[in-house]
Amino acid sequence: MPPPHDGNEYTEFQDLIRLERINRITFRSIALPFSPGGQLKNAVARSYGGHVYAQAAWAACQTVKDGLLLYTLQSASAAFDDVGASELASFPDTFQNVIGHFHRPGSRTTPFVYTVKNISDGRSTATREVSVVVQGEALPCFTSTCSFKRLEDSLLDVQDKVDLWKQYEDTLRHKRPDDFEEVPGVDAPWYWQLRKETGRNDSFPGLDMRKVDQESYNKHRHPLERRGLIFYRPIGQLAADPNLHLCAHLYASDRNSLYIVANQMDVGDLYTQMSSLVHQTSFHGNMEDLMFGPSETNHGPMDDKTPPGKWFCKEDLTLRAASGRAMLHGRLWASNGAHIGTVTQDGMIRFTKKPTATAEEATSLRTRQARWPPREKL
């Protein structure tokens, strides 16, 4: 029998991200990670990639002082209570770009060990590399590069203006984020059916995440024009450390990412292998827009003046799939309409059991493609 797994339970984000400090540059995870599907026979026994992605950044944060802000990460993680918070400056603003490289599945039951390497320290920037291993193993399951930058004023502040409730009126009209169901533990047709029959859904730690049913918006659109929407906010209150809030956004950015691609292509039940390869999140704007917590106003449906506070939205789309790989694109939106982050993920999605497709596999995929509506935009 497999060992018991209790990472699929509601946990406050600060408890989920917390690290034990082994030495000046080495940290160990404490909470078990979420595992899509848990102990279900159909599920792949691996941990949620967003766990090491966010926690690696939090570890990197602990090695940077002198007011530098987390700016670029290939994986980021941090510990709040067990790692000296006094080492972190209190920043009025912060932003970051995070890129993570996934090498092999992470364990659901064995701690991760994070080792931070100092690449450079400058007057306005710093760079760290983070290598992550499953405790007891030699080869890394994940690596990342984290860049930090001091806050500076900018005379240029430009973004696309998007009113989500107007853009997606068919699916959002008269609704608030908490009117939607929690994101499925595995965003695949077989799990949707299981959830419908049993009411079962794996509890997701760290964040309250709600998926919008976009069927009415997407069904008449070509896959490249389809969009997914996920609202999110932390479970529990977050301390006022800006980098802690940024790590919560990192944790959200990877949720069900490649499943979204497969579903938008109408092939969510045909893939044979799926795995994240490279994941990047870039943060934009000022830290005031990026911070979680109660809203100061109630101007929009994502605002909430009471704990746990306002919602953020992850808007997902895909623009390219070929050669067993696909690219996910996403934008992170604040309740005030600020575009606070951009997400990209290069992932592996295969539809054959062997290198050469069988006639049956080819027919199944081509049949789905033939059903796609024509593109509106060329």
Tab-separated table of C-alpha atoms in Angstrom, residues 23-324:
chain	number	residue	atom	x	y	z
A	23	ASN	CA	22.152	26.484	6.927
A	24	ARG	CA	22.786	29.891	5.347
A	25	ILE	CA	21.885	28.755	1.804
A	26	THR	CA	19.924	25.508	2.305
A	27	PHE	CA	16.258	25.091	3.242
A	28	ARG	CA	13.802	22.214	3.628
A	29	SER	CA	10.045	22.134	3.038
A	30	ILE	CA	7.694	21.351	5.914
A	31	ALA	CA	4.162	21.014	4.519
A	32	LEU	CA	3.395	18.215	2.083
A	33	PRO	CA	2.546	19.380	-1.456
A	34	PHE	CA	-0.767	19.079	-3.223
A	35	SER	CA	-1.012	16.047	-5.529
A	36	PRO	CA	-3.542	16.228	-8.402
A	37	GLY	CA	-5.945	13.345	-7.933
A	38	GLY	CA	-4.478	12.332	-4.580
A	39	GLN	CA	-4.529	8.568	-4.191
A	40	LEU	CA	-6.898	7.916	-7.106
A	41	LYS	CA	-5.840	5.015	-9.323
A	42	ASN	CA	-6.211	7.185	-12.451
A	43	ALA	CA	-3.984	9.951	-11.093
A	44	VAL	CA	-0.247	10.336	-11.666
A	45	ALA	CA	1.602	10.095	-8.352
A	46	ARG	CA	3.389	13.431	-8.442
A	47	SER	CA	3.332	16.737	-6.597
A	48	TYR	CA	1.881	20.009	-7.870
A	49	GLY	CA	4.630	21.890	-9.726
A	50	GLY	CA	3.537	25.237	-8.308
A	51	HIS	CA	4.671	24.067	-4.860
A	52	VAL	CA	8.386	23.962	-5.687
A	53	TYR	CA	7.994	26.890	-8.092
A	54	ALA	CA	6.757	29.220	-5.354
A	55	GLN	CA	8.777	27.715	-2.509
A	56	ALA	CA	12.065	27.947	-4.391
A	57	ALA	CA	11.476	31.688	-4.796
A	58	TRP	CA	10.770	32.016	-1.083
A	59	ALA	CA	14.107	30.321	-0.323
A	60	ALA	CA	15.917	32.694	-2.680
A	61	CYS	CA	14.328	35.666	-0.900
A	62	GLN	CA	16.014	34.641	2.346
A	63	THR	CA	19.489	35.152	0.873
A	64	VAL	CA	18.996	38.697	-0.452
A	65	LYS	CA	19.297	41.765	1.765
A	66	ASP	CA	19.767	45.534	1.445
A	67	GLY	CA	16.334	46.323	0.071
A	68	LEU	CA	16.518	44.372	-3.171
A	69	LEU	CA	13.214	43.135	-4.541
A	70	LEU	CA	12.493	39.779	-6.102
A	71	TYR	CA	12.435	40.501	-9.814
A	72	THR	CA	13.219	37.361	-11.828
A	73	LEU	CA	12.793	33.757	-10.767
A	74	GLN	CA	12.944	30.372	-12.405
A	75	SER	CA	11.544	28.969	-9.250
A	76	ALA	CA	10.884	30.846	-6.103
A	77	SER	CA	10.182	29.944	-2.510
A	78	ALA	CA	10.372	31.374	0.925
A	79	ALA	CA	9.900	30.553	4.560
A	80	PHE	CA	8.188	33.057	6.753
A	81	ASP	CA	8.222	31.973	10.399
A	82	ASP	CA	11.108	29.499	10.456
A	83	VAL	CA	13.436	31.606	8.328
A	84	GLY	CA	14.372	34.907	9.851
A	85	ALA	CA	11.887	37.447	8.606
A	86	SER	CA	14.199	40.122	9.997
A	87	GLU	CA	16.479	39.457	7.031
A	88	LEU	CA	13.789	40.733	4.689
A	89	ALA	CA	13.422	44.459	4.200
A	90	SER	CA	9.961	45.991	4.270
A	91	PHE	CA	9.429	47.178	0.717
A	92	PRO	CA	6.747	49.665	-0.394
A	93	ASP	CA	6.829	48.132	-3.893
A	94	THR	CA	8.121	44.948	-5.481
A	95	PHE	CA	7.901	43.018	-8.734
A	96	GLN	CA	9.516	39.906	-10.216
A	97	ASN	CA	9.959	37.603	-13.177
A	98	VAL	CA	10.108	33.890	-12.382
A	99	ILE	CA	11.285	31.090	-14.663
A	100	GLY	CA	11.297	27.472	-13.494
A	101	HIS	CA	12.716	24.355	-15.142
A	102	PHE	CA	11.058	21.045	-14.297
A	103	HIS	CA	13.299	17.985	-14.655
A	104	ARG	CA	11.456	15.087	-12.982
A	105	PRO	CA	8.336	14.518	-10.842
A	106	GLY	CA	8.473	15.607	-7.209
A	107	SER	CA	7.543	13.373	-4.295
A	108	ARG	CA	4.173	13.657	-2.543
A	109	THR	CA	5.517	12.482	0.823
A	110	THR	CA	9.251	13.330	1.052
A	111	PRO	CA	10.484	16.887	1.795
A	112	PHE	CA	12.138	19.062	-0.829
A	113	VAL	CA	15.574	20.540	-0.157
A	114	TYR	CA	16.371	23.945	-1.660
A	115	THR	CA	19.956	25.117	-2.199
A	116	VAL	CA	20.509	28.735	-3.189
A	117	LYS	CA	23.575	29.844	-5.159
A	118	ASN	CA	24.637	33.504	-5.231
A	119	ILE	CA	25.278	34.486	-8.846
A	120	SER	CA	25.656	38.240	-8.447
A	121	ASP	CA	25.024	41.200	-6.131
A	122	GLY	CA	24.870	44.681	-7.587
A	123	ARG	CA	23.786	48.093	-6.420
A	124	SER	CA	20.342	47.726	-7.957
A	125	THR	CA	20.090	44.043	-8.952
A	126	ALA	CA	21.011	40.610	-7.675
A	127	THR	CA	20.689	37.105	-9.121
A	128	ARG	CA	20.273	33.728	-7.424
A	129	GLU	CA	20.013	30.153	-8.696
A	130	VAL	CA	17.986	27.595	-6.783
A	131	SER	CA	18.424	23.838	-7.098
A	132	VAL	CA	15.691	21.620	-5.666
A	133	VAL	CA	16.029	17.927	-4.831
A	134	VAL	CA	13.767	15.420	-3.148
A	135	GLN	CA	15.465	14.717	0.175
A	136	GLY	CA	17.757	11.709	-0.149
A	137	GLU	CA	18.109	12.011	-3.924
A	138	ALA	CA	21.111	13.375	-5.824
A	139	LEU	CA	19.639	14.795	-9.025
A	140	PRO	CA	17.491	17.959	-8.988
A	141	CYS	CA	13.793	17.737	-9.781
A	142	PHE	CA	13.619	21.487	-10.386
A	143	THR	CA	15.977	24.433	-10.909
A	144	SER	CA	15.388	28.149	-11.157
A	145	THR	CA	17.043	31.515	-11.588
A	146	CYS	CA	15.851	34.423	-9.472
A	147	SER	CA	16.659	38.059	-10.171
A	148	PHE	CA	16.100	40.846	-7.661
A	149	LYS	CA	15.839	44.572	-8.268
A	150	ARG	CA	15.441	47.678	-6.175
A	151	LEU	CA	12.283	49.725	-6.584
A	152	GLU	CA	12.435	52.666	-8.956
A	153	ASP	CA	9.996	55.215	-10.323
A	154	SER	CA	8.883	54.935	-13.940
A	155	LEU	CA	7.603	57.633	-16.274
A	156	LEU	CA	6.063	54.973	-18.533
A	157	ASP	CA	3.103	52.879	-17.383
A	158	VAL	CA	1.111	51.334	-20.246
A	159	GLN	CA	-1.161	48.272	-20.344
A	160	ASP	CA	-4.071	46.791	-22.234
A	161	LYS	CA	-7.353	47.813	-20.628
A	162	VAL	CA	-9.630	44.843	-20.084
A	163	ASP	CA	-12.967	44.819	-18.284
A	164	LEU	CA	-13.352	41.123	-17.487
A	165	TRP	CA	-17.081	41.396	-16.773
A	166	LYS	CA	-17.636	43.085	-20.136
A	167	GLN	CA	-15.235	40.869	-22.097
A	168	TYR	CA	-16.767	37.683	-20.668
A	169	GLU	CA	-20.308	38.897	-20.099
A	170	ASP	CA	-21.871	35.560	-21.075
A	171	THR	CA	-20.130	33.696	-18.245
A	172	LEU	CA	-19.605	36.392	-15.579
A	173	ARG	CA	-22.858	38.374	-15.729
A	174	HIS	CA	-24.341	38.978	-12.245
A	175	LYS	CA	-21.733	36.765	-10.600
A	176	ARG	CA	-18.848	37.134	-8.169
A	177	PRO	CA	-15.749	34.904	-7.971
A	178	ASP	CA	-17.054	32.862	-5.049
A	179	ASP	CA	-20.198	31.973	-7.035
A	180	PHE	CA	-18.068	29.554	-9.070
A	181	GLU	CA	-16.957	26.049	-8.080
A	182	GLU	CA	-13.481	25.280	-6.825
A	183	VAL	CA	-10.961	24.403	-9.519
A	184	PRO	CA	-11.068	20.616	-10.102
A	185	GLY	CA	-8.211	18.649	-8.586
A	186	VAL	CA	-7.467	17.305	-12.060
A	187	ASP	CA	-8.875	19.471	-14.850
A	188	ALA	CA	-9.617	16.546	-17.165
A	189	PRO	CA	-12.870	14.969	-18.439
A	190	TRP	CA	-12.500	11.752	-16.419
A	191	TYR	CA	-12.155	13.759	-13.201
A	192	TRP	CA	-15.084	16.028	-14.102
A	193	GLN	CA	-17.253	12.914	-14.452
A	194	LEU	CA	-16.008	11.489	-11.156
A	195	ARG	CA	-16.761	14.788	-9.424
A	196	LYS	CA	-20.248	14.858	-10.918
A	197	GLU	CA	-20.982	11.304	-9.761
A	198	THR	CA	-19.440	11.468	-6.282
A	199	GLY	CA	-19.159	15.148	-5.386
A	200	ARG	CA	-15.475	14.490	-4.701
A	201	ASN	CA	-12.868	17.188	-5.317
A	202	ASP	CA	-9.344	17.222	-3.896
A	203	SER	CA	-8.905	20.008	-1.351
A	204	PHE	CA	-6.316	22.498	-2.598
A	205	PRO	CA	-3.994	24.021	0.023
A	206	GLY	CA	-2.790	27.595	0.211
A	207	LEU	CA	-5.273	29.342	-2.057
A	208	ASP	CA	-9.007	29.501	-2.636
A	209	MET	CA	-9.231	29.037	-6.427
A	210	ARG	CA	-12.453	29.165	-8.469
A	211	LYS	CA	-12.848	28.129	-12.111
A	212	VAL	CA	-15.300	29.892	-14.411
A	213	ASP	CA	-17.346	27.640	-16.688
A	214	GLN	CA	-16.377	29.166	-20.042
A	215	GLU	CA	-18.322	26.751	-22.260
A	216	SER	CA	-20.778	29.353	-23.552
A	217	TYR	CA	-17.887	31.692	-24.419
A	218	ASN	CA	-15.589	29.066	-25.949
A	219	LYS	CA	-17.861	26.631	-27.801
A	220	HIS	CA	-18.227	28.707	-30.985
A	221	ARG	CA	-14.595	29.844	-31.029
A	222	HIS	CA	-11.473	28.294	-32.494
A	223	PRO	CA	-9.127	26.878	-29.779
A	224	LEU	CA	-6.637	29.719	-30.316
A	225	GLU	CA	-9.384	32.213	-29.454
A	226	ARG	CA	-10.653	30.402	-26.352
A	227	ARG	CA	-9.975	31.661	-22.839
A	228	GLY	CA	-9.917	30.188	-19.357
A	229	LEU	CA	-10.587	32.145	-16.157
A	230	ILE	CA	-9.533	31.225	-12.621
A	231	PHE	CA	-10.092	33.523	-9.623
A	232	TYR	CA	-7.869	33.154	-6.570
A	233	ARG	CA	-6.993	34.540	-3.147
A	234	PRO	CA	-5.079	33.137	-0.147
A	235	ILE	CA	-6.429	30.874	2.529
A	236	GLY	CA	-5.718	32.778	5.736
A	237	GLN	CA	-4.125	36.171	6.128
A	238	LEU	CA	-0.679	37.019	4.762
A	239	ALA	CA	1.941	39.006	6.638
A	240	ALA	CA	2.906	42.346	5.124
A	241	ASP	CA	6.050	41.020	3.399
A	242	PRO	CA	5.641	41.853	-0.324
A	243	ASN	CA	7.691	38.863	-1.472
A	244	LEU	CA	5.361	36.554	0.440
A	245	HIS	CA	2.443	37.943	-1.557
A	246	LEU	CA	4.373	37.524	-4.801
A	247	CYS	CA	5.049	33.878	-3.956
A	248	ALA	CA	1.290	33.355	-3.549
A	249	HIS	CA	0.808	34.629	-7.115
A	250	LEU	CA	3.562	32.265	-8.271
A	251	TYR	CA	1.801	29.380	-6.571
A	252	ALA	CA	-1.432	30.237	-8.417
A	253	SER	CA	0.237	30.690	-11.807
A	254	ASP	CA	0.828	26.967	-12.423
A	255	ARG	CA	-2.623	25.691	-11.466
A	256	ASN	CA	-3.923	23.163	-14.019
A	257	SER	CA	-1.889	24.899	-16.727
A	258	LEU	CA	-1.378	22.172	-19.344
A	259	TYR	CA	-4.819	20.720	-18.670
A	260	ILE	CA	-6.168	24.107	-19.764
A	261	VAL	CA	-4.276	23.824	-23.062
A	262	ALA	CA	-5.579	20.311	-23.734
A	263	ASN	CA	-9.157	21.276	-22.879
A	264	GLN	CA	-9.099	24.386	-25.061
A	265	MET	CA	-7.928	22.139	-27.927
A	266	ASP	CA	-10.798	19.655	-27.212
A	267	VAL	CA	-8.278	16.846	-26.581
A	268	GLY	CA	-8.352	16.679	-22.784
A	269	ASP	CA	-9.183	12.971	-22.898
A	270	LEU	CA	-6.728	11.990	-25.656
A	271	TYR	CA	-3.283	12.889	-24.300
A	272	THR	CA	-0.945	10.081	-23.246
A	273	GLN	CA	1.730	12.145	-21.482
A	274	MET	CA	1.765	15.612	-19.987
A	275	SER	CA	4.532	17.453	-18.138
A	276	SER	CA	5.613	21.031	-17.453
A	277	LEU	CA	9.031	21.935	-18.868
A	278	VAL	CA	9.656	25.661	-18.390
A	279	HIS	CA	7.385	28.030	-16.464
A	280	GLN	CA	7.834	31.791	-16.234
A	281	THR	CA	5.980	34.538	-14.401
A	282	SER	CA	6.804	38.223	-14.851
A	283	PHE	CA	5.332	40.788	-12.474
A	284	HIS	CA	4.488	44.347	-13.519
A	285	GLY	CA	3.561	47.609	-11.876
A	286	ASN	CA	3.578	48.645	-8.249
A	287	MET	CA	3.304	46.438	-5.201
A	288	GLU	CA	0.088	48.070	-4.041
A	289	ASP	CA	-1.741	46.380	-6.935
A	290	LEU	CA	-0.104	43.000	-6.194
A	291	MET	CA	-0.870	42.755	-2.474
A	292	PHE	CA	-3.636	40.494	-1.198
A	293	GLY	CA	-6.003	41.444	1.621
A	294	PRO	CA	-9.239	43.391	2.137
A	295	SER	CA	-10.110	45.953	-0.531
A	296	GLU	CA	-10.297	49.623	0.347
A	297	THR	CA	-13.378	49.983	-1.854
A	298	ASN	CA	-16.159	47.796	-3.256
A	299	HIS	CA	-16.115	49.120	-6.799
A	300	GLY	CA	-16.120	45.744	-8.580
A	301	PRO	CA	-17.075	42.056	-8.213
A	302	MET	CA	-13.465	41.093	-7.323
A	303	ASP	CA	-13.354	43.561	-4.416
A	304	ASP	CA	-14.032	42.416	-0.867
A	305	LYS	CA	-13.542	44.668	2.168
A	306	THR	CA	-13.674	41.736	4.596
A	307	PRO	CA	-11.099	38.956	5.180
A	308	PRO	CA	-9.743	37.078	3.300
A	309	GLY	CA	-10.111	40.017	0.943
A	310	LYS	CA	-10.030	40.809	-2.766
A	311	TRP	CA	-9.715	38.327	-5.605
A	312	PHE	CA	-7.246	38.160	-8.475
A	313	CYS	CA	-7.874	36.526	-11.851
A	314	LYS	CA	-5.714	34.288	-14.046
A	315	GLU	CA	-6.760	34.513	-17.707
A	316	ASP	CA	-5.326	31.659	-19.809
A	317	LEU	CA	-4.984	30.939	-23.514
A	318	THR	CA	-2.785	28.941	-25.875
A	319	LEU	CA	-1.300	30.142	-29.156
A	320	ARG	CA	0.915	27.248	-30.281
A	321	ALA	CA	1.024	23.446	-30.102
A	322	ALA	CA	3.376	21.249	-32.155
A	323	SER	CA	5.961	18.457	-31.908
A	324	GLY	CA	4.603	17.067	-28.665
